[in-house]
Coordinates of C-alpha atoms in Angstrom, one line a residue:
Chain A
E1 CA 121.9 -87.3 246.2
A2 CA 122.1 -83.5 246.4
G3 CA 120.4 -81.6 243.6
V4 CA 121.5 -78.5 241.7
T5 CA 122.0 -75.7 244.3
Q6 CA 122.0 -72.0 243.6
F7 CA 123.2 -69.2 245.8
P8 CA 121.8 -66.8 246.7
S9 CA 118.1 -67.4 246.4
H10 CA 117.4 -63.7 246.2
S11 CA 119.5 -60.7 245.6
V12 CA 118.6 -57.0 245.5
I13 CA 121.2 -54.6 244.2
E14 CA 121.4 -51.1 242.9
K15 CA 122.0 -50.3 239.3
G16 CA 125.7 -50.1 238.6
Q17 CA 126.7 -52.6 241.3
T18 CA 128.1 -56.0 240.7
V19 CA 126.5 -59.3 241.6
T20 CA 127.8 -62.9 241.4
L21 CA 125.5 -65.8 241.2
R22 CA 126.7 -69.3 242.0
C23 CA 125.5 -72.7 240.8
D24 CA 126.6 -76.1 242.2
P25 CA 125.6 -78.8 239.8
I26 CA 125.0 -82.4 240.7
S27 CA 128.3 -84.1 241.3
G28 CA 129.6 -85.8 238.1
H29 CA 127.5 -83.8 235.7
D30 CA 129.8 -82.4 233.1
N31 CA 127.2 -80.3 231.4
L32 CA 126.1 -77.1 233.1
Y33 CA 123.6 -74.6 231.7
W34 CA 122.5 -71.1 232.7
Y35 CA 119.0 -69.8 231.8
R36 CA 117.2 -66.6 232.6
R37 CA 113.6 -65.6 233.0
V38 CA 112.7 -62.0 232.8
M39 CA 109.4 -61.3 234.5
G40 CA 106.4 -62.4 232.4
K41 CA 108.6 -63.7 229.6
E42 CA 110.0 -67.1 228.6
I43 CA 113.0 -68.8 230.1
K44 CA 115.9 -68.1 227.8
F45 CA 119.1 -69.9 227.3
L46 CA 122.3 -68.0 228.3
L47 CA 125.2 -70.5 228.0
H48 CA 126.4 -74.0 228.3
F49 CA 129.5 -75.4 229.8
V50 CA 131.1 -78.8 229.2
K51 CA 133.3 -79.3 232.2
E52 CA 135.2 -76.0 232.4
S53 CA 134.8 -75.1 228.7
K54 CA 132.2 -72.8 227.3
Q55 CA 130.4 -74.9 224.6
D56 CA 127.8 -72.3 223.6
E57 CA 127.5 -68.8 224.9
S58 CA 125.2 -67.5 222.2
G59 CA 122.5 -66.5 224.7
M60 CA 124.7 -64.2 226.8
P61 CA 123.0 -60.8 226.4
N62 CA 126.2 -58.6 226.4
N63 CA 129.6 -58.3 227.8
R64 CA 128.4 -57.2 231.2
F65 CA 127.8 -60.9 231.9
L66 CA 130.7 -63.2 232.6
A67 CA 130.3 -66.9 233.4
E68 CA 133.0 -69.1 234.7
R69 CA 133.4 -72.7 235.7
T70 CA 136.8 -73.2 237.2
G71 CA 137.8 -76.8 237.6
G72 CA 134.6 -78.0 235.9
T73 CA 132.7 -78.0 239.2
Y74 CA 130.6 -75.1 240.4
S75 CA 129.9 -72.1 238.1
T76 CA 129.5 -68.4 238.7
L77 CA 127.7 -65.8 236.7
K78 CA 128.8 -62.3 237.3
V79 CA 126.9 -59.2 236.2
Q80 CA 129.0 -56.1 236.2
P81 CA 127.7 -53.4 236.2
A82 CA 124.1 -54.4 236.7
E83 CA 121.3 -52.7 234.8
L84 CA 117.6 -52.5 235.6
E85 CA 116.8 -54.9 232.7
D86 CA 119.0 -57.6 234.2
S87 CA 116.3 -58.3 236.8
G88 CA 114.8 -61.7 236.6
V89 CA 115.2 -65.3 237.8
Y90 CA 118.5 -67.0 236.8
F91 CA 118.3 -70.8 236.6
C92 CA 121.1 -73.3 236.5
A93 CA 120.7 -76.8 235.2
S94 CA 123.1 -79.8 234.9
S95 CA 123.1 -83.1 233.1
L96 CA 125.3 -86.1 232.6
S97 CA 125.5 -85.8 228.8
H98 CA 124.6 -83.3 226.1
G99 CA 121.9 -83.8 223.6
F100 CA 120.6 -84.8 226.9
W101 CA 117.1 -83.6 226.6
A102 CA 115.9 -86.8 225.1
N103 CA 118.3 -89.4 226.5
T104 CA 118.9 -88.1 229.9
E105 CA 117.3 -85.6 232.2
A106 CA 118.4 -82.1 233.0
F107 CA 118.1 -81.1 236.6
F108 CA 117.4 -77.5 237.5
G109 CA 118.1 -75.5 240.5
Q110 CA 115.5 -73.4 242.3
G111 CA 116.8 -70.2 240.7
T112 CA 118.2 -66.9 241.9
R113 CA 115.8 -64.0 241.9
L114 CA 117.8 -60.9 241.0
T115 CA 116.3 -57.5 241.4
V116 CA 118.1 -54.4 240.2
V117 CA 116.8 -51.2 241.6
Chain B
A1 CA 114.8 -72.2 215.4
Q2 CA 111.9 -73.2 217.4
S3 CA 109.4 -71.3 219.5
V4 CA 106.7 -72.1 222.0
T5 CA 103.5 -70.3 222.8
Q6 CA 101.6 -70.8 226.0
L7 CA 98.3 -69.2 225.5
D8 CA 97.2 -68.8 229.1
S9 CA 99.4 -67.0 231.6
Q10 CA 97.1 -67.8 234.5
V11 CA 94.6 -70.6 235.0
P12 CA 92.5 -70.8 238.1
V13 CA 90.6 -74.1 238.6
F14 CA 88.7 -75.6 241.5
E15 CA 90.0 -78.7 243.3
E16 CA 89.0 -82.0 241.7
A17 CA 88.1 -80.3 238.4
P18 CA 89.9 -81.2 235.2
V19 CA 92.4 -78.8 233.7
E20 CA 94.1 -78.3 230.3
L21 CA 97.1 -76.1 229.9
R22 CA 97.7 -75.2 226.3
C23 CA 100.9 -75.2 224.4
N24 CA 101.6 -74.6 220.7
Y25 CA 105.0 -74.7 219.0
S26 CA 106.6 -73.6 215.8
S27 CA 109.4 -75.4 214.1
S28 CA 110.5 -76.2 210.5
V29 CA 112.1 -79.5 211.7
S30 CA 111.1 -82.4 213.9
V31 CA 111.1 -81.7 217.6
Y32 CA 111.0 -83.1 221.1
L33 CA 108.4 -81.6 223.4
F34 CA 108.5 -81.2 227.2
W35 CA 106.5 -80.0 230.1
Y36 CA 108.3 -78.8 233.2
V37 CA 106.7 -77.7 236.5
Q38 CA 108.1 -75.3 239.1
Y39 CA 106.5 -75.6 242.6
P40 CA 107.0 -72.6 244.9
N41 CA 110.6 -72.2 246.0
Q42 CA 111.8 -75.2 244.0
G43 CA 113.6 -75.8 240.8
L44 CA 112.1 -76.8 237.5
Q45 CA 111.1 -80.5 237.4
L46 CA 110.4 -82.6 234.4
L47 CA 106.7 -83.6 234.2
L48 CA 106.8 -85.5 230.9
K49 CA 108.3 -85.5 227.4
Y50 CA 107.4 -86.6 223.9
L51 CA 110.2 -88.0 221.9
S52 CA 108.5 -90.3 219.4
G53 CA 105.9 -93.1 219.2
S54 CA 102.6 -92.8 220.9
T55 CA 101.2 -89.3 220.8
L56 CA 99.7 -89.6 224.3
V57 CA 102.4 -89.2 226.9
K58 CA 101.9 -89.9 230.6
G59 CA 103.9 -88.1 233.2
I60 CA 104.2 -87.8 236.9
N61 CA 101.5 -86.8 239.3
G62 CA 98.7 -87.9 237.0
F63 CA 99.5 -85.5 234.2
E64 CA 99.4 -86.4 230.5
A65 CA 99.9 -84.6 227.3
E66 CA 99.0 -85.2 223.7
F67 CA 101.2 -84.4 220.7
N68 CA 99.2 -83.2 217.7
K69 CA 101.5 -82.6 214.8
S70 CA 98.9 -81.2 212.5
Q71 CA 97.9 -78.6 215.0
T72 CA 101.5 -78.2 216.3
S73 CA 100.2 -78.5 219.9
F74 CA 101.2 -80.3 223.0
H75 CA 98.5 -79.6 225.6
L76 CA 98.9 -80.8 229.2
R77 CA 95.9 -82.3 230.9
K78 CA 94.9 -83.7 234.3
P79 CA 91.4 -85.1 234.9
S80 CA 91.3 -84.0 238.6
V81 CA 93.6 -81.5 240.2
H82 CA 94.7 -81.2 243.7
I83 CA 95.8 -78.3 245.8
S84 CA 99.3 -79.5 245.5
D85 CA 99.2 -79.0 241.7
T86 CA 99.4 -75.2 242.3
A87 CA 102.6 -74.3 240.4
E88 CA 104.0 -72.7 237.3
Y89 CA 104.1 -74.9 234.2
F90 CA 106.4 -74.5 231.3
C91 CA 106.2 -76.0 227.9
A92 CA 109.5 -76.5 226.0
V93 CA 110.7 -77.7 222.7
S94 CA 114.0 -78.7 221.3
D95 CA 115.2 -80.0 217.9
L96 CA 116.4 -83.6 217.6
T97 CA 120.0 -82.6 218.4
G98 CA 118.8 -81.4 221.8
N99 CA 121.3 -78.6 221.6
Q100 CA 119.0 -76.0 223.0
F101 CA 115.7 -75.7 224.8
Y102 CA 113.1 -73.1 223.9
F103 CA 110.7 -72.5 226.7
G104 CA 107.3 -70.9 226.7
T105 CA 106.3 -68.0 229.0
G106 CA 104.8 -70.3 231.5
T107 CA 101.3 -70.9 232.9
S108 CA 100.5 -70.3 236.5
L109 CA 98.0 -72.9 237.7
T110 CA 96.1 -72.0 240.9
V111 CA 93.9 -74.7 242.4
I112 CA 91.1 -73.3 244.5
P113 CA 89.8 -75.3 247.4

């Protein structure tokens, strides 16, 4: 069974440019999460999809970030325009059910390392 | 809300020596506790979790952790580390609804031959 896949693994862009990160969850997982780790800091929640609907986007830092999950399959996270403070590692996770941490397992991708210069 | 503090950002240890990675949490409600590991170029992988019951939790790869409610700690231990244990380790907490995870800043474990 394929795991959670993220593309690209690394991205270096200039300030002001646009970047789109992609996450392919495990097939059949309705719940998809985005997290971000800024260097040296904790991994922080960004948002949660249930199928194609945004269940919780309380962690999105500002309106330069746009997440979509068309058709309830893969998800994209677009940053436009990128700023220096957006640099970090963006993780995606998926799970079968929510409230899942105890009852089921969340599976994480390897992350996308974004560097804004 | 909950929060997690990992006191050590980097821990070097010689191969076959024991290791303890420290984690303290803060919460006004009951919590679930977790340790995740990220090996180089891989995703986060669940090592172990505490939900209820026995305070000593055993996980994969010989790791274990002990939940101490009075000290609000959940330290991770391994009696003898291998080179392959070199990775970054994250402690995490959630409330009992599991609606959100709160991770620590991570501890980078380096096993020295």
